[in-house]
């Protein structure tokens, strides 16, 4: 259903599972850390003997807990998506809806605290990877998978209850239809410092809240 609008597809396999180390990375970089993690081959399948953890690794693959090893394929749209600034409250509302939906899924569709803990950590680690994309310290472009994002309406049934259907994709394929909106104020001169300062300011605010 998307192909009509696609002029072409540019295959940018930027962090494929098959390429553990890319030449231009600095020695301390994430790829090295990922390589160690992958070598450790940490499996959470059947964690603590829990049936609810059966097949956990199949989704993103062993050694790909946060999805950072997924290949990214960028979709070139006929009409390029451009960012435009919206009132901050509108943004915050939407993100909190996603947060509360995540809580609902985790508490209604999982009964074991161990599994709740592990999937929540996987959810938040995926967002941590996105923060690294935003700071341009990964090989990924900053965008979203339009096919997966397009399934937002499939999370609930028409009566408002949570859907139980298979949405037809696995975690390895997330990123294979990535839209990269243009118009960001990032540039290589000011960007890194600007992101770092903003991150510190946000973390200081978060720390001040947690401490009280
Ligand atoms: C790595 O994990 C996979 C899947 O759990 C398993 O099949 C494989 O034997 C493991 N490899 C090593 C070297 O431990
Ligand atoms: C994930 O889906 C892709 C595309 O459908 C498929 O090629 C791949 O084998 C799947 N991976 C797993 C671990 O099921
Ligand atoms: C998602 O919902 C739409 C609209 O109801 C439906 O056409 C589509 O098949 C659903 N997709 C999946 C993967 O369940
Ligand atoms: C980089 O972006 C900043 C604002 O984000 C701007 O002030 C600056 O002129 C830009 N520098 C270059 C070289 O484009
Ligand atoms: C916030 O707290 C964390 C953990 O205690 C610490 O590592 C970090 O430096 C703090 N950041 C700021 C900006 O205060």
Short mmCIF file of N, CA and C in Angstrom, two decimals, residues 68-181:
data_model
loop_
_atom_site.label_atom_id
_atom_site.label_comp_id
_atom_site.label_asym_id
_atom_site.label_seq_id
_atom_site.Cartn_x
_atom_site.Cartn_y
_atom_site.Cartn_z
N UNK A 68 19.74 -2.39 17.98
CA UNK A 68 20.75 -1.52 17.35
C UNK A 68 21.46 -2.19 16.18
N UNK A 69 21.36 -3.53 16.09
CA UNK A 69 22.04 -4.23 15.01
C UNK A 69 21.16 -4.38 13.77
N UNK A 70 19.94 -3.89 13.84
CA UNK A 70 19.06 -3.98 12.68
C UNK A 70 19.63 -3.22 11.49
N UNK A 71 19.40 -3.76 10.31
CA UNK A 71 19.73 -3.01 9.10
C UNK A 71 18.72 -1.88 8.94
N UNK A 72 19.18 -0.78 8.37
CA UNK A 72 18.26 0.32 8.11
C UNK A 72 18.16 0.54 6.60
N UNK A 73 16.96 0.56 6.12
CA UNK A 73 16.73 0.85 4.69
C UNK A 73 15.88 2.10 4.61
N UNK A 74 16.43 3.10 3.94
CA UNK A 74 15.75 4.39 3.86
C UNK A 74 14.83 4.45 2.66
N UNK A 75 13.64 4.91 2.93
CA UNK A 75 12.63 5.04 1.88
C UNK A 75 12.67 6.48 1.35
N UNK A 76 12.83 6.61 0.06
CA UNK A 76 12.79 7.95 -0.54
C UNK A 76 11.37 8.20 -1.03
N UNK A 77 10.74 9.20 -0.45
CA UNK A 77 9.35 9.49 -0.80
C UNK A 77 9.27 10.51 -1.93
N UNK A 78 8.23 10.38 -2.70
CA UNK A 78 8.00 11.34 -3.77
C UNK A 78 7.86 12.73 -3.16
N UNK A 79 7.06 12.79 -2.11
CA UNK A 79 6.88 14.04 -1.38
C UNK A 79 7.65 13.89 -0.07
N UNK A 80 8.78 14.54 0.01
CA UNK A 80 9.63 14.39 1.19
C UNK A 80 8.95 14.89 2.47
N UNK A 81 9.06 14.09 3.53
CA UNK A 81 8.52 14.50 4.82
C UNK A 81 9.45 15.55 5.44
N UNK A 82 8.89 16.67 5.82
CA UNK A 82 9.68 17.74 6.42
C UNK A 82 9.13 18.01 7.82
N UNK A 83 10.04 18.18 8.78
CA UNK A 83 9.57 18.46 10.13
C UNK A 83 8.99 19.86 10.21
N UNK A 84 8.02 20.04 11.09
CA UNK A 84 7.52 21.38 11.38
C UNK A 84 7.23 21.44 12.86
N UNK A 85 7.48 22.58 13.45
CA UNK A 85 7.39 22.68 14.90
C UNK A 85 5.95 22.77 15.36
N UNK A 86 5.62 21.92 16.33
CA UNK A 86 4.28 21.89 16.91
C UNK A 86 4.42 22.36 18.36
N UNK A 87 3.35 22.84 18.90
CA UNK A 87 3.35 23.27 20.31
C UNK A 87 3.84 22.12 21.19
N UNK A 88 4.68 22.41 22.15
CA UNK A 88 5.33 21.36 22.94
C UNK A 88 4.31 20.47 23.67
N UNK A 89 3.22 21.07 24.14
CA UNK A 89 2.21 20.31 24.87
C UNK A 89 1.57 19.21 24.00
N UNK A 90 1.41 19.52 22.73
CA UNK A 90 0.82 18.56 21.79
C UNK A 90 1.75 17.34 21.66
N UNK A 91 3.03 17.62 21.59
CA UNK A 91 4.04 16.56 21.49
C UNK A 91 4.03 15.71 22.77
N UNK A 92 4.04 16.41 23.91
CA UNK A 92 4.09 15.72 25.20
C UNK A 92 2.88 14.83 25.42
N UNK A 93 1.73 15.31 25.00
CA UNK A 93 0.51 14.49 25.12
C UNK A 93 0.65 13.19 24.35
N UNK A 94 1.09 13.28 23.12
CA UNK A 94 1.19 12.08 22.28
C UNK A 94 2.17 11.08 22.87
N UNK A 95 3.32 11.58 23.32
CA UNK A 95 4.33 10.67 23.85
C UNK A 95 3.85 10.00 25.14
N UNK A 96 3.09 10.72 25.94
CA UNK A 96 2.55 10.12 27.16
C UNK A 96 1.48 9.08 26.84
N UNK A 97 0.73 9.29 25.77
CA UNK A 97 -0.23 8.26 25.35
C UNK A 97 0.53 6.97 25.04
N UNK A 98 1.63 7.07 24.31
CA UNK A 98 2.42 5.89 23.99
C UNK A 98 2.96 5.23 25.26
N UNK A 99 3.39 6.07 26.21
CA UNK A 99 3.91 5.56 27.49
C UNK A 99 2.83 4.79 28.24
N UNK A 100 1.64 5.36 28.31
CA UNK A 100 0.56 4.70 29.06
C UNK A 100 0.06 3.45 28.35
N UNK A 101 0.08 3.46 27.02
CA UNK A 101 -0.25 2.25 26.26
C UNK A 101 0.77 1.16 26.57
N UNK A 102 2.03 1.55 26.64
CA UNK A 102 3.08 0.57 26.97
C UNK A 102 2.81 -0.02 28.35
N UNK A 103 2.44 0.83 29.31
CA UNK A 103 2.13 0.33 30.67
C UNK A 103 0.93 -0.61 30.64
N UNK A 104 -0.05 -0.24 29.82
CA UNK A 104 -1.25 -1.08 29.73
C UNK A 104 -0.91 -2.47 29.17
N UNK A 105 -0.13 -2.50 28.10
CA UNK A 105 0.26 -3.77 27.50
C UNK A 105 1.04 -4.61 28.51
N UNK A 106 1.97 -3.95 29.21
CA UNK A 106 2.85 -4.66 30.13
C UNK A 106 2.10 -5.21 31.34
N UNK A 107 1.08 -4.48 31.80
CA UNK A 107 0.35 -4.95 32.99
C UNK A 107 -0.85 -5.84 32.66
N UNK A 108 -1.44 -5.64 31.47
CA UNK A 108 -2.62 -6.45 31.12
C UNK A 108 -2.26 -7.75 30.42
N UNK A 109 -1.15 -7.74 29.69
CA UNK A 109 -0.85 -8.90 28.86
C UNK A 109 0.38 -9.68 29.31
N UNK A 110 0.94 -9.29 30.47
CA UNK A 110 2.04 -10.04 31.08
C UNK A 110 1.73 -10.14 32.58
N UNK A 111 1.91 -11.33 33.14
CA UNK A 111 1.61 -11.49 34.57
C UNK A 111 2.85 -11.66 35.44
N UNK A 112 4.00 -11.95 34.82
CA UNK A 112 5.20 -12.18 35.61
C UNK A 112 6.03 -10.90 35.70
N UNK A 113 6.44 -10.55 36.91
CA UNK A 113 7.23 -9.33 37.10
C UNK A 113 8.57 -9.42 36.36
N UNK A 114 9.09 -10.63 36.23
CA UNK A 114 10.37 -10.79 35.52
C UNK A 114 10.21 -10.40 34.05
N UNK A 115 9.15 -10.90 33.43
CA UNK A 115 8.92 -10.61 32.02
C UNK A 115 8.55 -9.14 31.84
N UNK A 116 7.75 -8.60 32.77
CA UNK A 116 7.43 -7.17 32.72
C UNK A 116 8.71 -6.34 32.74
N UNK A 117 9.63 -6.73 33.61
CA UNK A 117 10.89 -6.00 33.76
C UNK A 117 11.72 -6.07 32.48
N UNK A 118 11.82 -7.25 31.91
CA UNK A 118 12.69 -7.44 30.74
C UNK A 118 12.13 -6.72 29.51
N UNK A 119 10.82 -6.80 29.28
CA UNK A 119 10.29 -6.11 28.09
C UNK A 119 10.32 -4.59 28.26
N UNK A 120 10.14 -4.13 29.49
CA UNK A 120 10.24 -2.68 29.72
C UNK A 120 11.66 -2.20 29.44
N UNK A 121 12.64 -2.97 29.88
CA UNK A 121 14.04 -2.63 29.64
C UNK A 121 14.34 -2.66 28.14
N UNK A 122 13.75 -3.60 27.44
CA UNK A 122 13.97 -3.67 25.99
C UNK A 122 13.35 -2.45 25.30
N UNK A 123 12.17 -2.07 25.77
CA UNK A 123 11.48 -0.89 25.23
C UNK A 123 12.34 0.36 25.44
N UNK A 124 12.81 0.55 26.66
CA UNK A 124 13.57 1.77 26.94
C UNK A 124 14.95 1.74 26.28
N UNK A 125 15.54 0.57 26.12
CA UNK A 125 16.86 0.51 25.46
C UNK A 125 16.74 0.87 23.98
N UNK A 126 15.60 0.54 23.38
CA UNK A 126 15.37 0.92 21.99
C UNK A 126 15.30 2.44 21.84
N UNK A 127 14.76 3.11 22.86
CA UNK A 127 14.69 4.57 22.83
C UNK A 127 16.06 5.18 23.10
N UNK A 128 16.85 4.51 23.95
CA UNK A 128 18.21 4.98 24.21
C UNK A 128 19.03 4.95 22.92
N UNK A 129 18.85 3.91 22.14
CA UNK A 129 19.54 3.82 20.85
C UNK A 129 19.11 4.98 19.94
N UNK A 130 17.84 5.32 19.99
CA UNK A 130 17.34 6.43 19.17
C UNK A 130 17.99 7.75 19.59
N UNK A 131 18.21 7.93 20.89
CA UNK A 131 18.90 9.13 21.36
C UNK A 131 20.31 9.20 20.76
N UNK A 132 20.96 8.05 20.65
CA UNK A 132 22.29 8.01 20.04
C UNK A 132 22.22 8.34 18.54
N UNK A 133 21.14 7.92 17.90
CA UNK A 133 20.94 8.29 16.49
C UNK A 133 20.81 9.82 16.38
N UNK A 134 20.01 10.39 17.28
CA UNK A 134 19.79 11.84 17.26
C UNK A 134 21.10 12.59 17.46
N UNK A 135 21.98 12.04 18.30
CA UNK A 135 23.27 12.70 18.53
C UNK A 135 24.31 12.31 17.47
N UNK A 136 23.86 11.57 16.47
CA UNK A 136 24.70 11.16 15.33
C UNK A 136 25.96 10.42 15.77
N UNK A 137 25.82 9.60 16.79
CA UNK A 137 26.96 8.77 17.21
C UNK A 137 26.77 7.32 16.74
N UNK A 138 25.75 7.07 15.94
CA UNK A 138 25.56 5.76 15.33
C UNK A 138 25.70 5.93 13.81
N UNK A 139 25.58 4.83 13.09
CA UNK A 139 25.62 4.91 11.63
C UNK A 139 24.22 5.10 11.05
N UNK A 140 23.23 5.17 11.94
CA UNK A 140 21.84 5.24 11.48
C UNK A 140 21.41 6.67 11.15
N UNK A 141 20.48 6.76 10.23
CA UNK A 141 19.82 8.03 9.94
C UNK A 141 18.72 8.22 10.99
N UNK A 142 18.32 9.46 11.20
CA UNK A 142 17.32 9.75 12.23
C UNK A 142 15.93 9.75 11.62
N UNK A 143 15.21 8.69 11.91
CA UNK A 143 13.86 8.58 11.36
C UNK A 143 13.12 7.43 12.01
N UNK A 144 12.05 6.99 11.35
CA UNK A 144 11.18 5.96 11.92
C UNK A 144 10.76 5.00 10.83
N UNK A 145 10.40 3.79 11.23
CA UNK A 145 9.91 2.80 10.27
C UNK A 145 8.43 3.08 10.01
N UNK A 146 8.11 3.47 8.79
CA UNK A 146 6.74 3.90 8.51
C UNK A 146 5.74 2.75 8.54
N UNK A 147 6.18 1.56 8.21
CA UNK A 147 5.25 0.42 8.24
C UNK A 147 4.87 0.07 9.67
N UNK A 148 5.87 0.06 10.55
CA UNK A 148 5.60 -0.26 11.95
C UNK A 148 4.81 0.87 12.60
N UNK A 149 5.21 2.10 12.37
CA UNK A 149 4.49 3.23 12.95
C UNK A 149 3.03 3.24 12.48
N UNK A 150 2.82 2.76 11.27
CA UNK A 150 1.48 2.72 10.70
C UNK A 150 0.55 1.72 11.36
N UNK A 151 1.09 0.89 12.26
CA UNK A 151 0.27 -0.12 12.94
C UNK A 151 -0.31 0.39 14.26
N UNK A 152 -0.16 1.67 14.52
CA UNK A 152 -0.62 2.23 15.80
C UNK A 152 -2.10 1.96 16.02
N UNK A 153 -2.89 1.98 14.96
CA UNK A 153 -4.32 1.73 15.08
C UNK A 153 -4.66 0.27 15.32
N UNK A 154 -3.67 -0.62 15.17
CA UNK A 154 -3.91 -2.05 15.34
C UNK A 154 -3.63 -2.54 16.77
N UNK A 155 -3.30 -1.61 17.65
CA UNK A 155 -2.98 -2.02 19.02
C UNK A 155 -4.23 -2.37 19.80
N UNK A 156 -5.34 -1.71 19.47
CA UNK A 156 -6.58 -1.96 20.18
C UNK A 156 -7.67 -2.44 19.21
N UNK A 157 -8.64 -3.11 19.76
CA UNK A 157 -9.82 -3.53 18.98
C UNK A 157 -10.83 -2.39 18.96
N UNK A 158 -11.89 -2.55 18.19
CA UNK A 158 -12.87 -1.45 18.07
C UNK A 158 -13.58 -1.17 19.40
N UNK A 159 -13.62 -2.18 20.30
CA UNK A 159 -14.25 -1.94 21.61
C UNK A 159 -13.27 -1.34 22.63
N UNK A 160 -12.06 -1.04 22.19
CA UNK A 160 -11.09 -0.40 23.07
C UNK A 160 -10.17 -1.36 23.81
N UNK A 161 -10.48 -2.66 23.75
CA UNK A 161 -9.62 -3.63 24.41
C UNK A 161 -8.32 -3.82 23.62
N UNK A 162 -7.32 -4.36 24.29
CA UNK A 162 -6.04 -4.57 23.62
C UNK A 162 -6.15 -5.72 22.62
N UNK A 163 -5.62 -5.52 21.43
CA UNK A 163 -5.68 -6.57 20.43
C UNK A 163 -4.73 -7.71 20.82
N UNK A 164 -5.06 -8.90 20.36
CA UNK A 164 -4.22 -10.06 20.63
C UNK A 164 -3.68 -10.63 19.32
N UNK A 165 -3.83 -9.88 18.24
CA UNK A 165 -3.44 -10.44 16.94
C UNK A 165 -1.95 -10.23 16.66
N UNK A 166 -1.42 -11.12 15.82
CA UNK A 166 -0.04 -11.04 15.36
C UNK A 166 0.02 -9.91 14.33
N UNK A 167 0.89 -8.92 14.57
CA UNK A 167 0.94 -7.77 13.67
C UNK A 167 1.82 -8.02 12.44
N UNK A 168 2.34 -9.23 12.34
CA UNK A 168 2.96 -9.64 11.08
C UNK A 168 4.36 -9.14 10.80
N UNK A 169 5.14 -8.86 11.84
CA UNK A 169 6.54 -8.48 11.60
C UNK A 169 7.36 -8.92 12.80
N UNK A 170 8.68 -8.95 12.65
CA UNK A 170 9.53 -9.21 13.81
C UNK A 170 10.50 -8.05 14.02
N UNK A 171 11.13 -8.04 15.18
CA UNK A 171 11.96 -6.90 15.57
C UNK A 171 13.18 -6.68 14.70
N UNK A 172 13.60 -7.71 14.00
CA UNK A 172 14.76 -7.59 13.12
C UNK A 172 14.45 -6.71 11.92
N UNK A 173 13.20 -6.72 11.49
CA UNK A 173 12.85 -5.99 10.27
C UNK A 173 12.50 -4.52 10.54
N UNK A 174 12.44 -4.13 11.82
CA UNK A 174 12.13 -2.74 12.14
C UNK A 174 13.26 -1.84 11.63
N UNK A 175 12.94 -0.87 10.84
CA UNK A 175 13.94 0.00 10.23
C UNK A 175 14.09 -0.25 8.74
N UNK A 176 13.44 -1.29 8.25
CA UNK A 176 13.59 -1.62 6.83
C UNK A 176 12.73 -0.76 5.91
N UNK A 177 11.94 0.14 6.50
CA UNK A 177 11.17 1.11 5.72
C UNK A 177 11.26 2.47 6.40
N UNK A 178 12.50 2.96 6.54
CA UNK A 178 12.73 4.15 7.35
C UNK A 178 12.49 5.45 6.57
N UNK A 179 11.65 6.28 7.14
CA UNK A 179 11.44 7.63 6.62
C UNK A 179 12.34 8.57 7.42
N UNK A 180 13.09 9.41 6.74
CA UNK A 180 13.97 10.36 7.41
C UNK A 180 13.47 11.77 7.11
N UNK A 181 12.70 12.35 8.04
CA UNK A 181 12.20 13.70 7.80
C UNK A 181 13.36 14.70 7.69
#
